[in-house]
Coordinates of C-alpha atoms in Angstrom, one line a residue:
M13 CA -50.5 68.0 255.2
K14 CA -51.1 64.4 256.3
V15 CA -49.3 62.2 258.9
K16 CA -49.7 58.4 259.1
V17 CA -48.3 56.5 262.0
G18 CA -47.7 52.7 261.5
Q19 CA -49.8 51.0 264.1
G20 CA -49.6 47.3 263.3
S21 CA -48.8 45.1 266.3
C22 CA -45.1 45.4 265.7
G23 CA -45.3 49.2 265.6
I24 CA -47.5 49.4 268.7
A25 CA -45.1 47.1 270.6
T26 CA -42.2 49.5 269.9
G27 CA -44.2 52.6 271.0
A28 CA -46.0 53.8 267.9
K29 CA -49.2 54.5 269.9
K30 CA -47.3 56.8 272.2
V31 CA -45.7 58.5 269.2
A32 CA -49.1 59.1 267.6
D33 CA -50.5 60.4 270.9
S34 CA -47.6 62.9 271.2
I35 CA -48.1 64.1 267.6
D36 CA -51.8 64.5 268.3
V37 CA -51.2 66.6 271.3
M38 CA -48.8 68.8 269.3
I39 CA -51.3 69.3 266.5
K40 CA -54.1 70.3 268.8
R41 CA -51.8 72.5 271.0
D42 CA -50.4 74.4 268.0
N43 CA -53.6 74.4 266.0
L44 CA -51.8 72.8 263.0
D45 CA -53.5 72.0 259.7
V46 CA -52.4 68.4 259.8
D47 CA -54.5 65.2 259.5
L48 CA -53.3 62.4 261.7
E49 CA -54.2 58.9 260.6
V50 CA -53.5 55.2 261.4
T51 CA -51.8 52.8 259.0
G52 CA -50.6 49.2 259.2
C53 CA -47.2 47.7 259.0
V54 CA -45.3 48.5 255.8
G55 CA -43.0 45.5 256.4
T56 CA -39.9 47.2 257.7
C57 CA -40.4 46.0 261.3
F58 CA -36.8 46.7 262.1
L59 CA -37.5 50.5 261.6
E60 CA -40.6 50.8 263.8
P61 CA -42.0 53.1 265.0
I62 CA -42.5 54.7 261.5
V63 CA -44.1 58.0 260.8
D64 CA -45.0 59.0 257.2
V65 CA -45.5 62.7 256.5
Y66 CA -47.3 63.6 253.2
D67 CA -47.2 67.2 252.0
D68 CA -50.0 68.8 249.9
E69 CA -48.5 67.3 246.7
E70 CA -48.5 63.8 248.4
K71 CA -44.7 63.8 248.5
L72 CA -43.6 61.4 251.2
T73 CA -41.1 61.9 254.0
R74 CA -40.6 58.7 256.1
Y75 CA -39.2 59.0 259.6
V76 CA -38.1 55.8 261.3
N77 CA -37.2 54.6 264.8
V78 CA -39.1 57.6 266.2
K79 CA -39.3 57.8 270.0
P80 CA -42.2 59.7 271.8
E81 CA -39.7 62.1 273.4
E82 CA -38.3 63.0 269.9
V83 CA -41.6 64.0 268.4
E84 CA -41.4 67.6 269.4
S85 CA -37.9 68.2 268.0
I86 CA -38.6 66.3 264.7
F87 CA -42.0 67.6 263.8
K88 CA -42.0 71.1 265.2
H89 CA -39.6 72.2 262.4
H90 CA -41.2 70.0 259.8
F91 CA -44.7 71.3 260.3
S92 CA -43.8 74.9 260.8
D93 CA -40.8 75.4 258.5
G94 CA -40.8 72.4 256.3
K95 CA -37.3 71.3 257.5
I96 CA -36.6 67.6 257.4
S97 CA -34.8 65.9 260.3
S98 CA -32.2 64.1 258.4
E99 CA -31.1 62.1 261.4
H100 CA -34.4 60.3 261.5
V101 CA -35.3 60.0 257.8
I102 CA -35.1 56.5 256.3
D103 CA -31.7 56.1 254.5
E104 CA -31.3 54.8 250.9
E105 CA -30.1 51.4 252.0
D106 CA -33.1 50.7 254.2
E107 CA -35.4 52.0 251.4
K108 CA -34.1 49.2 249.2
F109 CA -35.9 46.7 251.6
I110 CA -39.1 47.9 250.0
T111 CA -38.0 48.9 246.5
R112 CA -36.4 45.5 245.8
Q113 CA -39.7 43.8 246.4
Q114 CA -42.7 43.1 244.1
R115 CA -45.7 43.8 246.2
I116 CA -49.2 42.4 245.3
V117 CA -50.5 41.1 248.7
L118 CA -48.8 43.9 250.6
R119 CA -49.6 46.5 248.0
N120 CA -51.6 48.7 250.5
C121 CA -50.1 47.7 253.8
G122 CA -48.5 50.7 255.5
L123 CA -49.9 53.1 252.9
I124 CA -53.7 53.2 253.5
N125 CA -55.7 53.6 256.6
P126 CA -57.1 50.1 257.3
E127 CA -59.9 51.6 259.3
K128 CA -61.4 53.5 256.3
I129 CA -63.0 51.8 253.4
E130 CA -62.7 55.0 251.4
D131 CA -58.9 54.6 251.4
Y132 CA -59.2 51.0 250.1
I133 CA -61.6 52.1 247.4
S134 CA -59.4 55.0 246.4
E135 CA -56.7 52.5 245.5
G136 CA -59.0 50.5 243.3
G137 CA -60.5 48.4 246.0
Y138 CA -63.7 46.4 245.2
E139 CA -63.3 47.1 241.5
A140 CA -62.4 43.4 241.0
A141 CA -65.5 42.4 242.9
R142 CA -67.6 44.5 240.6
I143 CA -65.9 43.0 237.5
A144 CA -66.4 39.4 238.8
L145 CA -70.1 39.9 239.9
T146 CA -71.3 41.9 236.9
E147 CA -69.1 40.9 234.0
K148 CA -67.9 37.3 234.6
T149 CA -69.6 34.0 235.3
P150 CA -68.3 31.9 238.2
E151 CA -66.6 29.6 235.7
E152 CA -64.8 32.5 234.1
V153 CA -63.6 33.7 237.5
I154 CA -62.2 30.2 238.2
E155 CA -60.6 30.1 234.8
E156 CA -58.8 33.4 235.5
I157 CA -57.5 32.0 238.8
K158 CA -56.4 28.9 236.8
K159 CA -54.5 31.1 234.3
S160 CA -52.7 32.9 237.1
G161 CA -51.2 29.7 238.4
L162 CA -52.0 30.8 242.0
R163 CA -51.3 28.1 244.5
G164 CA -52.2 27.9 248.2
R165 CA -49.9 30.1 250.2
G166 CA -50.6 28.4 253.5
G167 CA -48.2 25.5 253.2
A168 CA -49.1 22.8 250.7
G169 CA -49.1 24.9 247.6
F170 CA -52.2 23.2 246.1
P171 CA -53.6 24.9 243.0
T172 CA -56.3 27.3 244.1
W173 CA -58.4 27.0 241.0
F174 CA -58.7 23.2 241.5
K175 CA -60.1 23.6 245.0
W176 CA -62.5 26.2 243.9
N177 CA -63.7 24.1 241.0
A178 CA -64.2 21.1 243.2
A179 CA -66.3 23.0 245.6
R180 CA -68.3 24.5 242.7
S181 CA -68.9 21.1 241.2
N182 CA -70.6 19.7 244.3
E183 CA -74.2 20.6 244.4
A184 CA -75.8 21.7 247.7
D185 CA -78.4 24.0 249.2
Q186 CA -75.6 25.8 251.1
K187 CA -71.9 26.2 250.5
Y188 CA -69.2 27.9 252.6
I189 CA -65.9 29.6 252.0
V190 CA -63.5 29.7 255.0
C191 CA -60.4 31.7 255.5
N192 CA -57.7 30.1 257.6
A193 CA -56.1 33.0 259.5
D194 CA -54.9 30.8 262.4
E195 CA -51.1 31.3 261.4
G196 CA -49.4 29.1 264.0
D197 CA -45.8 28.9 262.8
P198 CA -43.2 30.3 265.2
G199 CA -41.7 33.4 263.5
A200 CA -44.6 33.8 261.0
F201 CA -46.6 37.0 260.9
M202 CA -47.6 37.5 257.3
D203 CA -51.3 37.0 257.7
R204 CA -51.5 39.2 260.8
S205 CA -50.0 42.1 259.0
V206 CA -52.5 41.8 256.1
L207 CA -55.4 41.6 258.5
E208 CA -54.2 44.6 260.4
G209 CA -53.0 46.7 257.4
D210 CA -55.4 45.8 254.6
P211 CA -58.5 43.9 255.8
H212 CA -60.7 44.8 252.8
A213 CA -58.3 42.9 250.5
L214 CA -59.2 39.7 252.4
L215 CA -63.0 40.5 252.3
E216 CA -62.9 41.2 248.6
G217 CA -61.0 38.0 247.9
M218 CA -63.5 36.0 249.9
L219 CA -66.4 37.7 248.2
I220 CA -65.0 36.8 244.8
G221 CA -64.2 33.3 246.0
G222 CA -67.7 32.8 247.4
Y223 CA -69.2 33.9 244.1
A224 CA -67.0 31.5 242.2
I225 CA -67.9 28.4 244.2
G226 CA -71.5 29.4 244.9
A227 CA -71.1 30.1 248.6
T228 CA -73.3 32.7 250.2
K229 CA -71.7 32.5 253.6
G230 CA -68.1 32.7 254.7
V231 CA -66.1 32.3 258.0
I232 CA -62.8 33.9 258.9
Y233 CA -61.1 31.6 261.4
V234 CA -58.6 33.9 263.2
R235 CA -56.5 33.2 266.3
A236 CA -57.8 35.0 269.4
E237 CA -54.2 36.1 270.0
Y238 CA -54.7 38.6 267.2
P239 CA -57.0 41.1 268.9
L240 CA -56.1 44.1 266.7
A241 CA -56.6 42.0 263.6
I242 CA -60.1 41.0 264.8
K243 CA -61.0 44.5 265.7
R244 CA -60.0 45.9 262.2
L245 CA -61.7 43.0 260.5
E246 CA -64.9 43.6 262.3
N247 CA -64.7 47.3 261.4
A248 CA -64.1 46.5 257.8
M249 CA -67.0 44.1 257.6
E250 CA -69.3 46.7 259.1
Q251 CA -68.2 49.2 256.5
A252 CA -68.5 46.7 253.7
R253 CA -72.1 45.9 254.6
K254 CA -73.0 49.6 254.6
A255 CA -71.4 50.0 251.2
N256 CA -73.2 46.9 249.9
Y257 CA -70.1 44.8 249.4
L258 CA -71.5 42.3 251.9
G259 CA -75.1 41.4 252.4
D260 CA -78.0 40.9 250.0
N261 CA -78.0 41.6 246.3
I262 CA -74.4 42.9 246.2
L263 CA -73.9 45.7 243.7
G264 CA -77.2 44.8 242.2
S265 CA -75.9 41.5 240.9
G266 CA -78.4 39.3 242.7
F267 CA -75.6 37.6 244.6
D268 CA -75.9 37.4 248.4
F269 CA -72.8 36.9 250.6
D270 CA -71.9 37.6 254.2
L271 CA -69.1 36.8 256.7
Y272 CA -68.6 36.2 260.3
I273 CA -65.5 35.7 262.5
K274 CA -64.6 32.7 264.6
A275 CA -61.8 33.3 267.1
G276 CA -59.7 30.2 267.5
A277 CA -57.8 29.1 270.5
G278 CA -54.5 29.1 268.8
A279 CA -54.0 25.4 268.3
F280 CA -51.4 24.7 265.6
V281 CA -53.2 21.5 264.5
C282 CA -56.2 23.7 263.4
G283 CA -54.1 24.8 260.5
E284 CA -55.2 21.4 259.0
E285 CA -58.4 22.0 257.3
T286 CA -60.6 19.2 258.8
A287 CA -59.4 20.1 262.3
L288 CA -60.2 23.8 261.6
I289 CA -63.7 22.8 260.5
A290 CA -64.2 20.8 263.7
S291 CA -63.1 23.8 265.7
I292 CA -65.5 26.2 263.9
E293 CA -68.3 23.7 264.6
G294 CA -67.5 23.9 268.3
E295 CA -65.7 20.5 268.6
R296 CA -62.2 19.8 269.6
G297 CA -59.8 20.6 266.8
M298 CA -58.8 17.1 265.6
P299 CA -58.3 16.0 262.0
R300 CA -60.4 13.4 260.3
L301 CA -59.7 11.0 257.4
K302 CA -60.1 12.2 253.9
P303 CA -62.0 11.5 251.7
P304 CA -64.6 13.0 251.9
F305 CA -62.7 16.2 251.3
P306 CA -64.1 19.6 252.5
A307 CA -65.1 20.4 248.9
Q308 CA -67.5 17.5 249.2
K309 CA -68.4 17.5 252.9
G310 CA -66.9 20.3 255.0
F311 CA -68.4 22.8 257.4
W312 CA -71.7 21.3 258.6
K313 CA -71.2 18.6 256.0
K314 CA -71.7 21.1 253.2
P315 CA -69.2 21.8 250.3
T316 CA -66.6 24.1 251.7
N317 CA -63.5 25.8 250.3
I318 CA -60.6 26.7 252.7
N319 CA -57.8 29.1 251.8
N320 CA -55.4 31.1 253.9
V321 CA -55.2 35.0 254.1
E322 CA -52.4 35.4 251.7
T323 CA -54.0 33.2 249.0
L324 CA -57.3 35.2 249.2
A325 CA -55.5 38.6 249.3
N326 CA -54.1 37.8 245.8
V327 CA -57.5 37.2 244.3
A328 CA -58.7 40.8 243.7
W329 CA -55.5 41.8 242.1
I330 CA -55.6 38.8 239.7
I331 CA -59.2 39.5 238.7
K332 CA -58.5 43.2 238.1
N333 CA -55.2 42.8 236.3
G334 CA -55.7 39.4 234.7
G335 CA -54.4 35.9 235.5
D336 CA -51.8 36.2 232.7
K337 CA -50.3 39.2 234.4
F338 CA -49.9 37.4 237.7
A339 CA -48.3 34.4 235.9
E340 CA -45.6 36.7 234.5
F341 CA -44.1 36.7 238.0
G342 CA -42.5 33.6 239.3
L343 CA -40.7 30.6 237.8
G344 CA -41.9 27.4 236.3
E345 CA -45.0 26.0 238.1
S346 CA -44.4 28.5 241.0
K347 CA -46.3 31.6 239.8
G348 CA -46.7 35.0 241.3
T349 CA -45.2 36.4 244.4
K350 CA -44.8 35.1 248.0
V351 CA -44.6 37.0 251.3
F352 CA -41.9 35.9 253.7
A353 CA -41.4 36.8 257.3
L354 CA -37.7 37.4 257.9
A355 CA -36.7 36.6 261.5
G356 CA -33.8 35.3 263.6
K357 CA -30.2 36.4 263.1
I358 CA -30.9 38.8 260.2
K359 CA -30.2 42.5 260.1
K360 CA -33.5 43.7 258.7
G361 CA -36.3 41.6 260.2
G362 CA -39.8 42.1 258.7
L363 CA -42.0 41.2 255.8
C364 CA -40.9 41.0 252.2
E365 CA -42.8 40.0 249.1
V366 CA -40.8 38.8 246.2
P367 CA -41.4 36.9 242.9
L368 CA -41.2 33.1 243.4
G369 CA -37.9 31.9 241.9
M370 CA -35.7 34.5 243.6
P371 CA -32.6 32.8 245.1
L372 CA -32.4 32.5 248.9
R373 CA -29.2 34.6 248.8
D374 CA -31.0 37.6 247.3
V375 CA -33.8 37.4 249.9
I376 CA -31.4 37.1 252.8
Y377 CA -28.7 39.5 251.7
N378 CA -30.1 41.9 249.1
I379 CA -33.4 42.5 251.0
G380 CA -32.7 41.3 254.5
G381 CA -29.3 43.0 254.7
G382 CA -27.4 39.9 255.7
I383 CA -26.5 38.4 259.0
K384 CA -26.5 40.4 262.3
N385 CA -23.1 41.7 263.3
D386 CA -21.8 40.3 260.0
R387 CA -21.6 36.8 261.4
K388 CA -21.3 33.8 259.2
F389 CA -24.6 32.5 257.7
K390 CA -25.2 28.9 258.7
A391 CA -28.7 27.9 257.7
V392 CA -32.3 29.1 257.3
Q393 CA -35.4 27.2 258.6
M394 CA -38.2 27.4 256.1
G395 CA -41.7 26.1 256.5
G396 CA -41.7 26.4 260.3
P397 CA -42.1 23.2 262.4
S398 CA -43.3 21.5 259.3
G399 CA -40.3 22.5 257.2
G400 CA -36.6 22.0 257.5
C401 CA -33.2 23.6 257.7
I402 CA -31.4 24.7 254.4
P403 CA -27.6 24.9 254.9
A404 CA -25.3 27.7 253.8
E405 CA -24.0 25.6 250.8
L406 CA -27.6 25.7 249.3
I407 CA -28.1 29.4 249.7
D408 CA -28.4 29.8 245.9
T409 CA -31.5 27.6 245.9
K410 CA -34.3 29.3 244.0
V411 CA -37.4 29.9 246.2
T412 CA -39.9 27.8 244.3
Y413 CA -42.2 25.0 245.7
E414 CA -40.3 22.4 243.8
D415 CA -36.7 23.5 244.5
I416 CA -37.3 24.1 248.3
V417 CA -38.9 20.6 248.6
K418 CA -35.7 19.1 247.1
T419 CA -33.7 20.4 250.1
G420 CA -36.0 18.7 252.6
A421 CA -37.8 21.9 253.6
I422 CA -41.0 23.5 252.3
V423 CA -42.0 27.0 251.3
G424 CA -44.8 26.7 253.9
S425 CA -46.7 29.8 254.9
G426 CA -43.5 31.9 254.5
G427 CA -41.5 31.9 257.7
M428 CA -37.7 32.3 257.2
I429 CA -35.7 31.9 260.4
V430 CA -32.1 32.8 259.7
M431 CA -29.4 31.2 261.8
D432 CA -25.7 32.2 262.2
E433 CA -22.6 30.2 263.3
D434 CA -23.7 30.5 267.0
T435 CA -26.9 28.4 266.4
C436 CA -26.8 24.8 267.5
M437 CA -28.6 22.7 264.9
V438 CA -29.4 19.9 267.3
D439 CA -31.0 22.4 269.7
M440 CA -32.9 24.0 266.8
A441 CA -34.3 20.6 265.9
R442 CA -35.2 20.0 269.6
Y443 CA -37.0 23.4 269.7
F444 CA -39.2 22.7 266.8
L445 CA -40.0 19.1 267.8
D446 CA -40.9 20.4 271.3
F447 CA -43.4 22.7 269.6
T448 CA -45.0 20.0 267.4
R449 CA -45.1 17.5 270.4
K450 CA -47.1 20.1 272.4
E451 CA -49.3 21.0 269.5
S452 CA -50.2 17.3 268.6
C453 CA -53.9 16.7 269.1
G454 CA -53.0 13.2 270.3
K455 CA -55.3 11.3 267.9
C456 CA -52.5 9.3 266.2
I457 CA -50.2 7.1 268.4
Y458 CA -47.2 7.7 266.2
C459 CA -47.6 11.5 266.4
R460 CA -48.5 11.5 270.1
L461 CA -45.8 9.1 271.3
G462 CA -43.3 9.2 268.5
T463 CA -42.6 12.9 268.8
K464 CA -42.4 12.5 272.6
R465 CA -39.7 9.8 272.3
M466 CA -37.8 11.8 269.6
L467 CA -37.8 14.8 271.9
E468 CA -36.5 12.8 274.8
I469 CA -33.6 11.6 272.6
L470 CA -32.8 15.2 271.5
E471 CA -33.0 16.5 275.0
R472 CA -30.5 13.8 276.1
I473 CA -28.1 14.7 273.3
T474 CA -28.2 18.5 274.1
Q475 CA -27.5 17.7 277.7
G476 CA -24.4 15.7 276.9
K477 CA -26.1 12.3 277.6
G478 CA -26.4 11.1 274.0
K479 CA -25.6 7.4 273.3
D480 CA -24.3 5.5 270.4
G481 CA -27.2 4.6 268.0
D482 CA -29.2 7.7 268.9
I483 CA -28.9 9.2 265.4
E484 CA -30.1 5.9 263.8
L485 CA -33.0 5.7 266.3
L486 CA -34.0 9.3 265.5
L487 CA -34.1 8.4 261.8
E488 CA -36.1 5.3 262.4
L489 CA -38.6 7.1 264.6
S490 CA -38.8 9.9 262.0
N491 CA -39.8 7.6 259.2
K492 CA -42.4 5.8 261.4
V493 CA -44.0 9.1 262.6
K494 CA -44.2 10.3 259.0
E495 CA -45.8 7.1 257.8
G496 CA -48.1 6.5 260.7
S497 CA -49.6 10.0 261.2
M498 CA -52.9 10.9 259.7
C499 CA -52.5 14.7 259.1
G500 CA -49.8 17.1 258.0
L501 CA -48.7 18.0 261.5
G502 CA -47.4 14.5 262.3
Q503 CA -46.3 13.7 258.7
T504 CA -44.0 16.8 258.7
A505 CA -43.0 17.0 262.4
P506 CA -39.8 15.0 261.8
N507 CA -38.6 17.3 259.0
P508 CA -36.4 19.6 261.2
V509 CA -34.7 16.5 262.6
L510 CA -34.2 14.8 259.2
T511 CA -32.8 17.9 257.6
T512 CA -30.4 18.8 260.5
I513 CA -29.1 15.2 260.5
K514 CA -28.8 15.3 256.7
Y515 CA -26.8 18.5 256.6
F516 CA -25.3 18.8 260.1
R517 CA -24.7 15.2 261.2
H518 CA -21.3 16.1 262.5
E519 CA -22.9 18.3 265.1
Y520 CA -25.0 15.4 266.4
E521 CA -21.8 13.3 266.5
D522 CA -19.9 16.0 268.4
H523 CA -22.6 16.1 271.0
I524 CA -22.8 12.4 271.4
Y525 CA -19.2 11.2 271.1
N526 CA -17.1 14.3 272.0
H527 CA -19.5 15.9 274.5
K528 CA -19.0 19.2 272.7
C529 CA -21.5 21.6 271.2
T530 CA -20.1 22.9 268.0
A531 CA -21.9 26.2 268.3
K532 CA -21.1 26.5 272.0
S533 CA -24.7 27.1 272.9
C534 CA -25.8 24.0 274.8
K535 CA -25.1 24.9 278.4
P536 CA -24.3 21.4 279.8
L537 CA -21.6 21.0 277.1
V538 CA -19.7 24.3 277.5
T539 CA -17.1 25.3 280.0
Y540 CA -16.1 28.8 281.1
T541 CA -12.5 29.3 282.3
I542 CA -10.4 32.3 283.1
L543 CA -7.1 32.7 281.2
D544 CA -3.6 33.7 282.5
T545 CA -4.2 37.1 281.0
C546 CA -6.6 38.0 283.8
V547 CA -5.6 41.4 285.3
G548 CA -7.8 40.9 288.4
C549 CA -10.3 43.7 287.7
T550 CA -12.9 41.7 289.6
A551 CA -15.7 42.5 287.1
C552 CA -16.4 38.8 286.5
A553 CA -16.6 38.0 290.2
R554 CA -18.9 41.0 290.9
N555 CA -21.3 40.0 288.1
C556 CA -21.4 36.2 288.8
P557 CA -24.9 35.5 290.2
V558 CA -23.8 32.4 292.2
G559 CA -20.4 33.5 293.5
A560 CA -18.6 30.9 291.5
I561 CA -15.6 33.1 290.8
T562 CA -12.9 33.8 293.4
G563 CA -9.6 35.8 293.3
S564 CA -8.0 38.9 294.8
P565 CA -8.0 42.4 293.1
K566 CA -5.2 42.5 290.5
G567 CA -4.7 38.8 290.9
Q568 CA -5.6 35.7 288.9
H569 CA -9.3 34.7 289.2
V570 CA -10.7 31.2 289.1
I571 CA -14.1 29.7 288.3
D572 CA -15.5 26.9 290.5
Q573 CA -16.9 24.5 287.9
E574 CA -19.2 22.9 290.5
K575 CA -20.9 26.1 291.2
C576 CA -20.9 27.6 287.7
I577 CA -24.4 27.7 286.1
K578 CA -23.0 28.5 282.6
C579 CA -24.9 31.9 282.5
G580 CA -22.1 33.7 280.6
K581 CA -22.1 36.8 282.7
C582 CA -18.3 36.5 283.2
L583 CA -17.7 36.5 279.5
E584 CA -20.0 39.5 279.0
S585 CA -18.4 41.5 281.7
C586 CA -14.7 40.9 281.0
R587 CA -13.1 43.8 279.1
F588 CA -9.7 42.1 278.6
S589 CA -10.8 38.9 276.7
S590 CA -9.6 36.8 279.6
V591 CA -12.7 34.5 279.8
N592 CA -12.6 31.5 277.5
L593 CA -15.7 29.6 276.3
D594 CA -15.1 26.1 275.2

């Protein structure tokens, strides 16, 4: 019997390490014939901690939301008597979160032990590298990627084969392949899960990419805030070297290739490839003008190819199964699958991988389970700070690069932040603009100062101090920031503002002209009052942190609006629906 405990960052954060330790104690104490292993995140983050039990015939029983104190009662009967604890087994509805997906990038995540190269090889790992290095020329590898239609999964959606071909076409004594694993979008955690759950998929993709462009050295630029990902990558690289999948004369092919890791400081601007290169070289992460492009002069002025984790994690599958097979998934020019991180006001938060072309409605409702507490769906932010808000009336938009761009958003790296009716769209735009303002490198005046001025206007509006003409000024500044910025950070920073004004202009107008927040979430624009139905239970007064509520027991209570800090404790504590929020 084999037991695997999901120990990605999400699992560990919810207590998976303690669950694993409790199972380990039980196995040793009772001298059970059970192998305890680690695995990564399977994507159902809303069910963590997850424990998978495989019997001798490899039949899987998946226990979810397991607490350390429940280990004894759940597994004592399972290990000894083969009795399944139905209370903790994943139900059919939650299983659909996985079964409704098409998993290529996430094919091994949550199933194999990421710390054992043998597990990866047993699933066909490094077979694609053998095919590429011993049966195909670099040009044939690039042609296979071209047939697949694979586009960059980091944001821009640029054809992968074209970048590879450009780097191959530039002659040099040294070339580099770089993986951008910096993943800076708020709410995005796709790359982290692949690095933690299937690190060899990235290494194999980089090995094949290096062979295709003629690079003998590679760099994985991963944010320092991902310590577990770095640890598992380092372990995987060491194992790959011992097995001759990295190093000299790989698989007897005569091709030499090796990798090292560069831990980045977590600057969002380093997602831009020239800023990333500067950071690897030890300089401040600031973009530079192009051309020359990295394929011409990149890392140390040598031809360099840069792809993100998800892009490279597709490569081995494509080479092994064929570019035509990959192109069967998707729609139009958007081929293959895409991993999305579902976050926000959604019932089933986690990672899902679906064919491009699936409607947003299916992703949010059929896979994500719909909106928390069955609230009304309002919008989804796609593409992170560089993307935009897609409103409820466009929920049937197909998730392709072309269709999403038409809405004003972008597919981006794959973040989907779902919002319900209680989300203020003006405040959402303020949040994302605050992020991009802080992350600006400051090189461009329009980005450095334009985002600051836009943020000041948004802050005034959310504080009830908006003025006539603010909307028009935001639109004017947005266009100037887009036109005057050198890199993608500044060029896309206004997108959340532009899309929220486009689809939710009435909310801006309510804030400015009526001094009301439609979603009732901007504190300076809401008022708490106690209705005549108050029974004088005193719960509101007892829970008010500033003593703003007065009244006698069994008598009408009143809120002093001068003292009220709009914390909402009175509304939360009232059991008689006698507190009104307006």
